[in-house]
Every structure is written in C-alpha cells, then in structure tokens.
Coordinates of C-alpha atoms in Angstrom, one line a residue:
M1 CA 0.0 0.0 0.0
E2 CA 2.8 2.4 0.9
D3 CA 4.6 1.7 -2.4
R4 CA 1.4 2.4 -4.4
S5 CA 0.9 5.7 -2.5
R6 CA 4.5 6.7 -3.0
R7 CA 4.1 6.0 -6.7
T8 CA 1.0 8.2 -6.8
E9 CA 2.7 11.1 -5.1
R10 CA 5.7 10.9 -7.5
I11 CA 3.4 11.1 -10.5
I12 CA 1.6 14.1 -9.0
G13 CA 5.0 15.6 -8.0
F14 CA 6.3 15.5 -11.6
A15 CA 3.0 16.9 -12.9
R16 CA 3.4 19.8 -10.4
L17 CA 6.9 20.5 -11.7
I18 CA 5.7 20.7 -15.3
L19 CA 2.9 23.1 -14.1
A20 CA 5.6 25.2 -12.4
V21 CA 7.5 25.5 -15.6
A22 CA 4.3 26.7 -17.3
G23 CA 4.0 29.3 -14.5
I24 CA 7.5 30.7 -15.4
N25 CA 6.5 30.8 -19.1
S26 CA 3.4 32.8 -18.1
A27 CA 5.5 35.3 -16.3
V28 CA 7.9 35.7 -19.2
L29 CA 5.1 36.2 -21.7
T30 CA 3.2 38.7 -19.6
S31 CA 3.1 42.0 -21.5
G32 CA 1.5 45.4 -20.8
E33 CA 2.0 45.1 -17.1
A34 CA 4.2 47.1 -14.8
E35 CA 7.8 46.1 -14.6
S36 CA 7.5 45.5 -10.8
L37 CA 4.5 43.2 -11.3
I38 CA 6.3 41.2 -13.9
V39 CA 9.3 40.8 -11.6
S40 CA 7.1 39.8 -8.7
G41 CA 5.2 37.2 -10.9
F42 CA 8.5 35.8 -12.0
A43 CA 9.7 35.5 -8.4
V44 CA 6.5 33.7 -7.3
A45 CA 6.7 31.3 -10.3
T46 CA 10.3 30.6 -9.5
A47 CA 9.5 29.9 -5.8
Y48 CA 6.8 27.5 -7.0
I49 CA 9.4 25.5 -9.0
L50 CA 11.6 25.3 -5.9
Y51 CA 8.6 24.1 -3.9
S52 CA 7.8 21.4 -6.5
V53 CA 11.4 20.1 -6.4
A54 CA 11.3 20.1 -2.6
V55 CA 8.2 18.0 -2.6
L56 CA 9.8 15.5 -4.9
W57 CA 12.9 15.3 -2.7
T58 CA 10.7 14.8 0.4
I59 CA 8.8 12.0 -1.2
D60 CA 12.1 10.1 -1.9
R61 CA 13.6 11.0 1.5
Y62 CA 10.7 10.2 3.8
P63 CA 8.6 7.4 2.2
A64 CA 7.1 6.4 5.6
S65 CA 5.3 9.7 5.8
I66 CA 3.8 9.6 2.3
S67 CA 0.2 10.1 3.4
R68 CA 1.0 13.3 5.3
I69 CA 3.1 14.5 2.4
G70 CA 0.1 14.1 0.1
F71 CA -2.2 16.0 2.5
Y72 CA 0.1 18.9 3.2
S73 CA 1.2 19.3 -0.5
Q74 CA -2.5 19.4 -1.5
A75 CA -3.1 22.2 1.1
L76 CA 0.0 24.1 0.0
D77 CA -1.1 23.8 -3.7
S78 CA -4.4 25.5 -2.8
L79 CA -2.6 28.2 -0.9
W80 CA -0.1 28.9 -3.7
F81 CA -2.7 29.5 -6.4
P82 CA -4.0 32.9 -5.0
F83 CA -0.5 34.3 -5.1
L84 CA 0.1 33.0 -8.6
L85 CA -3.3 34.5 -9.7
V86 CA -2.4 37.9 -8.4
Y87 CA 0.6 38.1 -10.7
S88 CA -1.0 36.4 -13.7
T89 CA -4.2 38.0 -14.6
T90 CA -3.6 38.4 -18.3
S91 CA -4.9 36.2 -21.1
S92 CA -1.8 34.1 -20.8
S93 CA -2.6 33.2 -17.2
P94 CA -2.2 29.5 -16.4
F95 CA -5.0 29.8 -13.9
F96 CA -7.1 27.1 -15.5
L97 CA -4.2 24.7 -15.5
Y98 CA -3.6 25.4 -11.8
Y99 CA -7.2 24.7 -11.0
V100 CA -7.5 21.5 -13.0
F101 CA -4.2 20.2 -11.5
S102 CA -5.5 20.6 -7.9
L103 CA -8.7 18.8 -8.8
V104 CA -7.0 15.9 -10.6
S105 CA -4.5 15.4 -7.8
A106 CA -7.3 15.3 -5.2
S107 CA -9.4 12.8 -7.2
F108 CA -6.2 10.7 -8.0
R109 CA -5.4 10.6 -4.2
W110 CA -8.8 10.2 -2.6
G111 CA -12.0 10.3 -4.7
F112 CA -15.2 12.2 -5.4
R113 CA -16.0 13.7 -2.0
E114 CA -12.5 15.0 -1.3
T115 CA -12.4 16.5 -4.8
L116 CA -15.5 18.6 -4.1
L117 CA -14.0 19.8 -0.8
V118 CA -10.8 20.9 -2.6
N119 CA -13.0 22.6 -5.2
A120 CA -14.9 24.5 -2.5
A121 CA -11.5 25.7 -1.0
N122 CA -10.2 26.8 -4.4
I123 CA -13.3 28.7 -5.2
A124 CA -13.1 30.5 -1.9
F125 CA -9.5 31.5 -2.6
F126 CA -10.5 32.5 -6.1
T127 CA -13.3 34.7 -4.7
V128 CA -10.9 36.4 -2.3
V129 CA -8.4 37.2 -5.1
E130 CA -11.2 38.5 -7.4
V131 CA -12.6 40.8 -4.7
A132 CA -9.2 42.0 -3.7
V133 CA -8.1 42.8 -7.3
A134 CA -11.4 44.2 -8.6
G135 CA -12.1 46.3 -5.4
S136 CA -15.1 48.5 -5.9
S137 CA -15.5 47.5 -9.5
F138 CA -16.3 43.8 -8.6
D139 CA -19.3 42.6 -10.7
L140 CA -21.2 39.6 -9.3
G141 CA -22.8 38.8 -12.6
Q142 CA -19.5 38.5 -14.4
Y143 CA -18.0 36.5 -11.4
L144 CA -20.7 33.8 -11.0
P145 CA -20.4 31.9 -14.3
R146 CA -16.7 31.0 -13.7
P147 CA -17.2 29.3 -10.2
T148 CA -20.3 27.5 -11.6
Y149 CA -18.3 26.0 -14.5
L150 CA -15.5 25.1 -12.2
T151 CA -17.8 23.3 -9.9
V152 CA -19.2 21.3 -12.8
L153 CA -15.7 20.5 -13.9
A154 CA -14.9 19.3 -10.3
C155 CA -17.9 16.9 -10.4
L156 CA -16.7 15.4 -13.7
I157 CA -13.1 15.0 -12.6
G158 CA -14.2 13.7 -9.1
Y159 CA -16.5 11.1 -10.7
L160 CA -13.7 9.8 -13.0
G161 CA -11.3 9.7 -10.1
E162 CA -13.8 7.8 -7.9
H163 CA -14.3 5.3 -10.7
Q164 CA -10.5 4.9 -11.1
R165 CA -10.1 4.5 -7.3
R166 CA -12.8 1.9 -7.2
S167 CA -11.3 -0.1 -10.1
R168 CA -7.9 0.0 -8.3
R169 CA -9.5 -1.1 -5.1
Q170 CA -11.1 -4.0 -6.9
L171 CA -7.8 -5.1 -8.4
V172 CA -6.1 -5.0 -5.0
A173 CA -8.9 -7.1 -3.6
L174 CA -8.4 -9.7 -6.4
N175 CA -4.7 -9.9 -5.6
Q176 CA -5.4 -10.4 -1.9
L177 CA -7.8 -13.3 -2.4
S178 CA -4.8 -15.8 -2.5
S179 CA -3.8 -14.7 1.0
S180 CA -7.1 -16.1 2.3
I181 CA -6.0 -19.6 1.6
R182 CA -4.3 -21.4 4.5
V183 CA -3.0 -24.8 3.7
K184 CA -3.6 -26.1 7.2
E185 CA -7.3 -25.4 7.1
Q186 CA -10.0 -27.8 5.7
M187 CA -11.6 -27.0 2.4
S188 CA -14.8 -25.7 4.1
G189 CA -12.8 -23.3 6.2
V190 CA -11.0 -22.0 3.1
L191 CA -14.3 -21.6 1.2
R192 CA -15.9 -19.7 4.1
E193 CA -12.9 -17.3 4.4
L194 CA -13.1 -16.5 0.7
M195 CA -16.8 -16.0 0.8
K196 CA -16.4 -13.5 3.7
K197 CA -13.9 -11.5 1.7
V198 CA -16.3 -11.5 -1.3
Q199 CA -19.1 -10.5 0.9
E200 CA -17.1 -7.5 2.3
L201 CA -16.0 -6.5 -1.2
F202 CA -19.5 -6.1 -2.4
R203 CA -20.9 -5.0 1.0
A204 CA -23.5 -7.7 0.7
E205 CA -25.3 -9.1 3.8
E206 CA -24.9 -12.7 2.9
C207 CA -22.9 -15.0 0.6
I208 CA -24.1 -18.4 -0.4
L209 CA -22.4 -21.2 -2.3
V210 CA -24.2 -24.2 -3.7
Y211 CA -22.1 -26.7 -5.4
H212 CA -22.2 -30.2 -6.8
A213 CA -19.7 -32.7 -5.5
K214 CA -19.4 -34.8 -8.6
E215 CA -17.2 -37.5 -7.1
I216 CA -20.0 -38.6 -4.7
E217 CA -23.0 -37.2 -6.6
R218 CA -24.2 -35.0 -3.8
H219 CA -25.1 -31.3 -3.4
F220 CA -24.0 -29.0 -0.6
M221 CA -24.6 -25.4 0.6
L222 CA -22.2 -23.2 2.5
R223 CA -23.4 -19.8 3.9
S224 CA -21.5 -16.8 5.1
G225 CA -23.1 -13.9 6.9
P226 CA -24.6 -12.6 10.2
R227 CA -27.2 -15.3 10.1
T228 CA -24.6 -18.1 10.2
E229 CA -22.1 -16.6 12.6
S230 CA -23.8 -18.1 15.7
S231 CA -24.1 -21.6 14.0
P232 CA -22.1 -24.2 16.0
Q233 CA -21.3 -26.1 12.8
N234 CA -18.8 -24.9 10.3
R235 CA -19.6 -27.7 7.8
P236 CA -21.5 -27.4 4.5
L237 CA -25.1 -28.4 4.6
E238 CA -26.2 -31.2 2.3
L239 CA -29.2 -30.3 0.1
P240 CA -31.9 -32.7 -1.1
A241 CA -32.0 -33.1 -4.9
G242 CA -35.1 -30.9 -5.4
Q243 CA -33.9 -28.0 -3.4
A244 CA -30.4 -28.2 -5.0
E245 CA -32.0 -28.0 -8.4
L246 CA -33.9 -24.8 -7.3
F247 CA -30.6 -23.2 -6.3
L248 CA -28.6 -24.3 -9.3
Q249 CA -31.0 -22.7 -11.9
P250 CA -30.1 -21.7 -14.5
G251 CA -27.6 -24.6 -14.9
H252 CA -25.2 -23.0 -17.4
N253 CA -22.9 -20.0 -17.8
L254 CA -25.5 -17.4 -17.1
G255 CA -25.5 -14.7 -14.4
Y256 CA -28.2 -12.4 -13.2
Y257 CA -29.2 -9.7 -10.8
W258 CA -32.6 -9.1 -9.3
N259 CA -33.8 -5.9 -7.6
P260 CA -37.6 -5.9 -7.6
T261 CA -38.2 -3.6 -4.6
H262 CA -35.7 -0.9 -5.5
R263 CA -38.0 2.1 -6.0
L264 CA -35.4 4.5 -7.5
R265 CA -34.5 2.0 -10.2
T266 CA -38.2 1.6 -11.0
L267 CA -38.7 5.4 -11.2
L268 CA -35.8 5.7 -13.6
G269 CA -37.2 3.0 -15.8
L270 CA -34.4 0.5 -15.2
K271 CA -35.0 -3.2 -15.3
S272 CA -35.6 -5.0 -12.0
A273 CA -33.9 -8.1 -13.3
L274 CA -31.1 -8.7 -15.9
S275 CA -29.5 -11.9 -17.1
F276 CA -26.0 -11.9 -18.7
D277 CA -24.6 -14.6 -20.9
F278 CA -20.9 -14.9 -20.0
D279 CA -20.1 -17.1 -23.0
A280 CA -21.4 -14.5 -25.5
R281 CA -20.3 -11.6 -23.3
R282 CA -23.7 -9.8 -23.7
P283 CA -27.1 -9.6 -21.9
S284 CA -29.1 -12.7 -22.5
G285 CA -32.1 -12.5 -24.9
S286 CA -34.2 -14.5 -22.5
E287 CA -34.5 -12.8 -19.1
F288 CA -34.2 -15.0 -16.0
S289 CA -35.6 -14.2 -12.6
P290 CA -35.3 -16.4 -9.5
A291 CA -38.3 -18.5 -8.5
D292 CA -40.6 -17.2 -5.8
R293 CA -39.7 -20.2 -3.6
L294 CA -36.0 -19.4 -3.8
V295 CA -36.7 -15.7 -2.9
A296 CA -38.7 -16.9 0.1
L297 CA -36.0 -19.3 1.2
L298 CA -33.4 -16.6 1.0
E299 CA -35.7 -13.8 2.4
A300 CA -34.0 -11.6 -0.2
T301 CA -34.8 -8.1 -1.5
S302 CA -32.0 -8.3 -4.0
I303 CA -29.9 -11.1 -5.4
L304 CA -26.7 -11.3 -7.5
S305 CA -25.8 -14.8 -8.8
V306 CA -23.0 -16.2 -11.1
P307 CA -22.1 -19.7 -12.0
V308 CA -19.1 -21.6 -10.7
I309 CA -17.2 -23.1 -13.6
L310 CA -14.3 -25.4 -13.0
N311 CA -12.3 -26.9 -15.9
E312 CA -15.1 -25.6 -18.3
E313 CA -17.7 -27.6 -16.4
F314 CA -20.7 -26.2 -14.5
R315 CA -20.2 -27.1 -10.8
G316 CA -22.6 -24.8 -8.9
R317 CA -23.7 -21.2 -8.2
I318 CA -22.7 -18.5 -5.8
Y319 CA -25.1 -15.9 -4.5
L320 CA -24.8 -12.4 -2.9
V321 CA -28.0 -11.6 -1.0
N322 CA -29.3 -8.4 0.5
H323 CA -32.2 -8.4 2.9
R324 CA -32.7 -4.6 2.8
D325 CA -33.3 -2.1 0.0
Q326 CA -29.8 -2.2 -1.6
A327 CA -29.6 -2.8 -5.4
F328 CA -27.0 -4.6 -7.5
S329 CA -26.0 -3.4 -11.0
L330 CA -24.6 -4.8 -14.2
T331 CA -21.1 -3.6 -13.2
D332 CA -21.4 -5.6 -9.9
L333 CA -22.5 -8.7 -11.9
L334 CA -19.5 -8.5 -14.3
Y335 CA -17.0 -7.9 -11.5
F336 CA -18.6 -10.7 -9.4
Q337 CA -18.0 -13.1 -12.3
L338 CA -14.4 -11.9 -12.5
V339 CA -13.8 -12.6 -8.8
V340 CA -15.4 -16.0 -9.0
S341 CA -13.3 -16.9 -12.0
Q342 CA -10.2 -16.1 -10.0
I343 CA -11.3 -18.1 -7.0
G344 CA -11.7 -21.3 -9.1
P345 CA -8.0 -21.6 -10.0
L346 CA -7.0 -20.7 -6.4
L347 CA -9.1 -23.6 -5.0
E348 CA -7.7 -26.0 -7.6
N349 CA -4.2 -24.9 -6.6
Y350 CA -5.1 -25.4 -3.0
R351 CA -6.4 -28.9 -3.7
L352 CA -3.2 -29.8 -5.6
L353 CA -1.0 -28.4 -2.8
K354 CA -2.9 -30.4 -0.2
R355 CA -2.4 -33.5 -2.4
M356 CA 1.3 -32.8 -2.7
R357 CA 1.6 -32.4 1.1
T358 CA -0.2 -35.8 1.5
L359 CA 2.1 -37.5 -0.9
S360 CA 5.1 -35.9 0.8
V361 CA 4.0 -37.3 4.2
L362 CA 3.5 -40.7 2.6
E363 CA 7.0 -40.5 1.1
E364 CA 8.5 -39.5 4.4
K365 CA 6.8 -42.4 6.1
G366 CA 8.4 -44.7 3.4
R367 CA 11.8 -43.2 4.3
I368 CA 11.3 -43.9 8.0
A369 CA 10.2 -47.4 7.2
R370 CA 13.4 -48.0 5.2
D371 CA 15.5 -46.6 8.0
L372 CA 13.9 -48.8 10.6
H373 CA 14.2 -51.8 8.3
D374 CA 17.9 -51.4 7.9
G375 CA 18.5 -50.7 11.5
L376 CA 16.1 -51.6 14.3
V377 CA 14.2 -54.4 12.5
Q378 CA 17.3 -56.3 11.5
S379 CA 18.7 -56.0 15.0
L380 CA 15.5 -57.3 16.5
A381 CA 15.6 -60.2 14.2
S382 CA 19.1 -60.9 15.3
L383 CA 18.1 -60.7 19.0
D384 CA 15.3 -63.1 18.3
L385 CA 17.7 -65.7 16.9
R386 CA 20.1 -65.2 19.8
L387 CA 17.4 -65.6 22.3
Q388 CA 16.4 -68.9 20.7
A389 CA 20.0 -69.9 20.9
C390 CA 20.1 -69.0 24.6
G391 CA 17.2 -71.3 25.2
K392 CA 18.9 -74.2 23.6
T393 CA 22.2 -73.4 25.2
A394 CA 20.6 -73.2 28.7
Q395 CA 19.6 -76.9 28.4
N396 CA 23.0 -78.2 27.2
S397 CA 25.6 -75.8 28.6
P398 CA 24.3 -73.3 31.2
A399 CA 27.8 -71.8 31.6
D400 CA 27.7 -70.4 28.1
V401 CA 24.4 -68.6 28.6
W402 CA 26.0 -65.7 30.4
Q403 CA 28.3 -65.0 27.5
E404 CA 25.4 -65.0 25.1
I405 CA 23.4 -62.7 27.3
Q406 CA 26.4 -60.2 27.3
E407 CA 26.4 -60.3 23.5
I408 CA 22.6 -59.5 23.5
Q409 CA 23.1 -56.6 25.9
K410 CA 25.8 -55.2 23.6
I411 CA 23.4 -55.4 20.6
V412 CA 20.7 -53.7 22.7
R413 CA 23.0 -50.8 23.8
T414 CA 24.3 -50.3 20.2
E415 CA 20.8 -50.2 18.7
S416 CA 19.5 -47.9 21.4
S417 CA 22.3 -45.5 20.7
Q418 CA 21.7 -45.7 16.9
L419 CA 17.9 -45.2 17.5
R420 CA 18.6 -42.0 19.5
E421 CA 20.9 -40.8 16.7
Y422 CA 18.2 -41.6 14.1
M423 CA 15.6 -39.6 16.1
K424 CA 18.0 -36.7 16.3
R425 CA 18.4 -36.8 12.5
L426 CA 14.6 -36.7 12.1
K427 CA 14.5 -33.4 14.0
T428 CA 17.4 -32.0 12.0
P429 CA 16.3 -29.7 9.0
P430 CA 17.5 -30.7 5.5
L431 CA 21.1 -30.2 4.7
V432 CA 22.7 -27.8 2.2
A433 CA 25.9 -28.8 0.4
E434 CA 28.3 -27.2 2.9
E435 CA 26.4 -28.7 5.9
L436 CA 26.6 -32.1 4.1
M437 CA 30.4 -32.0 4.0
E438 CA 30.6 -31.1 7.6
A439 CA 28.1 -33.7 8.7
L440 CA 29.8 -36.5 6.7
E441 CA 33.2 -35.6 8.1
A442 CA 31.9 -35.7 11.7
S443 CA 30.0 -38.9 11.0
T444 CA 32.9 -40.8 9.4
K445 CA 35.2 -39.7 12.2
A446 CA 32.8 -41.0 14.9
F447 CA 32.4 -44.2 12.9
Q448 CA 36.2 -44.7 12.7
E449 CA 36.6 -44.1 16.4
D450 CA 33.8 -46.5 17.3
T451 CA 34.7 -49.4 15.0
G452 CA 38.4 -49.0 14.3
I453 CA 37.7 -49.2 10.5
D454 CA 39.8 -46.7 8.5
V455 CA 37.5 -44.4 6.5
R456 CA 38.7 -42.0 3.7
L457 CA 36.2 -39.3 2.7
T458 CA 36.9 -37.4 -0.6
F459 CA 34.9 -34.6 -2.3
R460 CA 35.7 -33.8 -6.0
P461 CA 35.6 -30.9 -6.4
K462 CA 36.1 -29.7 -2.9
H463 CA 33.0 -27.6 -3.0
I464 CA 30.0 -29.3 -4.5
D465 CA 26.5 -27.9 -5.3
L466 CA 23.5 -29.9 -4.2
P467 CA 19.8 -29.2 -3.5
R468 CA 18.7 -29.7 0.2
R469 CA 16.8 -32.9 -0.4
A470 CA 19.6 -34.5 -2.4
A471 CA 22.2 -33.5 0.3
G472 CA 20.0 -35.1 3.0
E473 CA 19.5 -38.3 1.1
I474 CA 23.2 -38.7 0.3
Y475 CA 23.9 -38.3 4.0
Q476 CA 21.4 -41.1 4.8
I477 CA 22.9 -43.3 2.0
V478 CA 26.4 -43.0 3.4
H479 CA 25.2 -43.6 6.9
E480 CA 23.3 -46.7 6.0
S481 CA 26.3 -48.0 3.9
L482 CA 28.6 -47.6 6.8
T483 CA 26.1 -49.4 9.1
N484 CA 26.0 -52.3 6.7
V485 CA 29.9 -52.4 6.5
K486 CA 30.0 -52.5 10.3
K487 CA 27.4 -55.3 10.7
H488 CA 28.3 -57.5 7.7
A489 CA 31.5 -56.7 5.8
R490 CA 34.3 -57.3 8.4
A491 CA 36.3 -54.6 6.5
G492 CA 39.4 -52.8 7.5
K493 CA 39.2 -49.9 5.1
V494 CA 36.3 -47.9 3.5
S495 CA 36.7 -45.3 0.8
I496 CA 33.9 -42.7 0.1
L497 CA 34.1 -40.6 -3.0
I498 CA 31.5 -37.9 -3.8
E499 CA 32.2 -36.3 -7.2
Q500 CA 30.2 -34.0 -9.3
N501 CA 30.3 -32.9 -13.0
A502 CA 28.0 -30.8 -15.1
R503 CA 25.6 -33.7 -15.7
E504 CA 25.7 -36.0 -12.7
T505 CA 26.6 -36.4 -9.1
H506 CA 28.3 -39.8 -8.2
V507 CA 28.6 -41.3 -4.7
T508 CA 31.0 -44.3 -4.6
I509 CA 31.6 -46.4 -1.5
D510 CA 34.4 -49.1 -1.6
D511 CA 35.3 -51.5 1.2
D512 CA 37.8 -54.4 1.5
G513 CA 35.5 -56.7 3.4
R514 CA 34.3 -60.2 2.7
G515 CA 31.8 -59.1 0.0
F516 CA 28.3 -60.4 -0.5
P517 CA 27.5 -64.1 0.0
P518 CA 28.1 -66.2 -3.2
E519 CA 24.4 -67.0 -3.6
R520 CA 23.7 -63.2 -4.1
C521 CA 26.3 -62.7 -6.8
S522 CA 26.6 -63.5 -10.5
D523 CA 29.8 -62.5 -12.4
G524 CA 30.5 -59.9 -9.8
E525 CA 27.0 -58.2 -10.0
V526 CA 24.7 -58.3 -7.1
L527 CA 21.3 -59.7 -8.0
Q528 CA 19.4 -58.3 -5.0
L529 CA 20.2 -54.6 -4.2
P530 CA 19.8 -53.1 -0.7
W531 CA 16.2 -52.1 -0.5
S532 CA 16.4 -48.8 1.4
I533 CA 19.4 -47.4 -0.5
Q534 CA 17.8 -48.3 -3.8
E535 CA 14.5 -46.5 -2.8
R536 CA 16.4 -43.4 -1.8
A537 CA 18.3 -43.3 -5.1
R538 CA 15.1 -43.9 -7.1
G539 CA 13.4 -41.0 -5.2
L540 CA 16.0 -38.7 -6.6
S541 CA 15.6 -40.1 -10.1
G542 CA 19.0 -41.8 -9.8
S543 CA 20.4 -45.3 -10.2
L544 CA 22.2 -47.7 -7.9
K545 CA 24.9 -50.2 -8.9
I546 CA 26.8 -52.7 -6.7
Q547 CA 29.8 -54.8 -7.6
S548 CA 31.1 -57.5 -5.3
K549 CA 33.1 -60.7 -5.2
P550 CA 33.3 -63.0 -2.2
G551 CA 36.3 -62.2 -0.1
K552 CA 37.4 -59.2 -2.2
G553 CA 35.2 -56.4 -0.9
S554 CA 32.3 -54.6 -2.6
R555 CA 31.7 -51.3 -4.4
L556 CA 28.4 -49.3 -4.2
Q557 CA 27.8 -46.5 -6.7
I558 CA 24.9 -44.1 -6.8
S559 CA 24.4 -41.8 -9.8
L560 CA 22.1 -38.8 -9.5
P561 CA 21.2 -36.2 -12.2
A562 CA 22.8 -32.9 -11.4
N563 CA 19.8 -30.8 -12.5
R564 CA 17.4 -32.1 -9.9
S565 CA 15.8 -29.3 -7.9
Q566 CA 14.7 -31.2 -4.8

C-alpha cells in the first residue's frame, strides 16, 4: 500500500513540476503590465518551481510519511494559487491549469467527496483574489459563471477519479484473495474465508455457495453472513436433490441480478432483473428471474448470482444476497463473475497443494520405514535368533548362557544409541551442500573411532553444489552403507568418494571386506540390491549399482542427475 501511495505522489509531483515551468512561461510572456508586477510574478513562479522540487525530494527522502506529504502538499497547492493568480491576470494566465491540477491530484489521491472539498476551498481562494483585485468594480454577474463552470468540472473529474479509485481497489482485492488460503485449514474453512472476503468486497449481507460434489453425486450449501455466525457447525449443509435444483438454476454459464423492490430504479425506468450470458459476453435474450420459492427461502430483497465453472464444467452457483433495499448493477455482476473466475484456480491450486503435502507425508513415512528396516528391524531379528540360541544353550551348557546374554546386551545398547541418533536426525532440518560436507566428516570420524575401521572421505571438487533434499538423502545413504559395513562386511578400510560434474553427481563407496555371499552374486554383479538405499536413489531419479566378489570387498555406486531441484 505504501509503495502504491508513493508512486501516486511521485506522479503528482512530476506533474506539479511541469505546471511550475508553465508558470515561469506565463511570467515571461506577460506584457502590458508594470515592470515591478512582472518581476514579482517571475519570483512567485520561481518559488513554485523550488517548492515542486522540494516536494519530490521529500517523497524520496521520507517514504514512511507519504500520506502526510500528500495532505500537506495538496493544502499548499491550494494556498499557492491565490499568489500565482495575483501576478498572472492576463490572457496568458495558467489559472485554468492550476485549478485542473488541484482537482486531478485530489481525485487521484482520494476520490469524489474530497475533490468537491478541494473545489470549495479553491473557489473560496479565487473569490478572495477576485474581490481584492477588482475592489469597488467587482461585478457579481461576471463573477458567478466561472465558479459555476469550475464546480461542474470538479464533479466530472471527481467522478472519474472515484471510478478509477474503485477499479484500483477491486484489483487489489483480487490480488489479496490468494492470501485467504491457508493450507492447514480444511476446504470448508478456506471456502468460508473466501466467501467472507467477497461479501465484504460487495458490501452484501450474505454470501451463499451451492455446489455439486461430482465424485459422490451430492449437493452442498455453504453460507457466510450474520445469520450463520452463531451456528455451531462450520460444515457445509447437504441439500436434497429438489432443493439443489432450485438453487442451481439456470444450470449454465448465465449470471443475473434481481432488484424488484428498489424504487429508485423503478422510477428511472431501469430493469428490476437482468441476465447476462458470459459465453457470449452480452445480456441474454431471454430474461431470467429467481423462483418465488427461492426468494422466500433466502428472504431476499435483491440477489446477485453467477455460476461456478471449473475446468469448463458447471459445478454450482454462488449468490450475494441483501435483505434490505440495496440494489445490484450490471457492473457488480461483471465484477462478481471476474472474482469467482479467479477463485476457481485458487481452489484448484489449494487442492493440488494439499495432495502434494499428503504425498510428501507418505514419502516421508516410506523413508522412515526404510531406516527402521535397515537398523532396528534387522537388530530385533538378530536378537530373536540369539534368544532362541540361549534357550537351547541353557539346556545343554548353562555356563555359556551368560556369554550369550552379554552379546545380547551389547546389541541392545548399540541399537539404542543408533535409534537415539536416528531420532535426532529426524528433527534436523534438510542439509545444504556445505552442511553435508561437515556432517559427513563428523559422522565418518565418529564411525572410525567407534569401529576402528579406516575411512577415507573425498569430495571432488572440494565444494559441490546440491539441493537440500539430495544432500540429506546422500547423508542417509552414506550412513546406511557404513552401518552395513559395520554389521556384515568385516572390512578394515572404507573409501567414500563424492564427485560432481555438469551432468551427474556420483557417490562411490568401496570396502575391502568379505563381499556379499556367493548366492547373491553373478559374475561380480549383485542380484538383489539393498532395498532402502535403492529406494532413496530412485526417489532422486537416480540409479544404484553394486559390484562385489566374495572375499574381495564390494563397491556401491549411486548416480544422481545434477539438474534435480529437490
């Protein structure tokens, strides 16, 4: 709002500067006057130029006080004109330009009523100047036509300014509709909030939406207004088929307004009802009026109705209703249709965004399942096998049971520590590339100290560029790979290389362990890939490849496209 007001004041400021230059020109062209009067007029016009420049400088210097700058500059403009008029009374006087400028600037800033107030002040100043200059020769008959014409001009300029101001306010309202949508709310709450804004925009007493839920073949009504504020339920009301058909008429792209009790319109000979075909963009040849039953249900004295069209399909109607003597117009009808046409895409975007959030939650649940599968689930399976072994050992060799219990305790402590670390990672926000490098260096160092396995971590180049999601997934892949090395590989060394080129990012993990069991390998290629790591690579549109030979270690390589924006 402040930027828009500042832009308005700058436009008026530059116009004022042009007018000031015209005042200098008037002083230069003045002839037949006394030399002292010409010099005084030139001085006043020059001072007006300096004042115009000062206002422009103030606008740029103090943008926070833009509303006060507009008010004071308007008042100073009205006070400057009497001085300018005293020294420019010849046929070359720019008096008319001064007057028009003050009216245009007032209508541009505020509207019709304020323009009339500025006009009254200007006429008062003009009258004082006329009386002072004419003295005893003042002629009321010659004076009156000029203020009369100026007042008519003020009405015309004020009307145009008010129309421009209203159009600007309507455009701002359209831009603000999107801010009414909150993703965390249910659809009914979003609809009700939008309806309240539409109701306030048109100053209507009630807004009613009747729509057809095509997926379940049912009709619903949602109301917004004083009559529904005390209602304990915020849910749409399901309508029976007969009543829904009454509300949905006419069932095509036709809008209408209905003002049967508006006396002024009747006296002026205007139609009490008008229907508009939005497909043909002209009033409909066949007039449509709401049924008496519908009017009784709504208790309406005036109605404005437009269809709700989604994906070129009729889905319902939305009504603005007044219960007092307040009429709607064709301008209201056209603007109402424009507002509703903007709401449709907003609601569709809202639906898609909610669906994306749902899919994102499902995907996150899948990641958690993969993490638990690789860690806790496998460890619990191992504990189950060991407990079975303890049962058998207790029967044959009770002395060996204590050693097995110690091994079980070690597994429980290790998995408990890893579970706490995993929960900590869940609370950590997604990593950026720089954070990934730091996190991997800390993680590999801790892994090396814990297991005694030598780990070499290399980045090529030293500073890589990765989106947040890709960085977080690479961290998880490396962590899961090291966990597998610790549990199964019996390796002494691990090499991790993360390299990036213009097309791809590669993550390569080599170990010198025992490799995969023979039944899982064929010519050095693993037939069954690690499930969770494969899912993470697939989620980034990447690929996973593992090479392994029994007793000669294994190599895991993930390739990710570099242009992913996750």
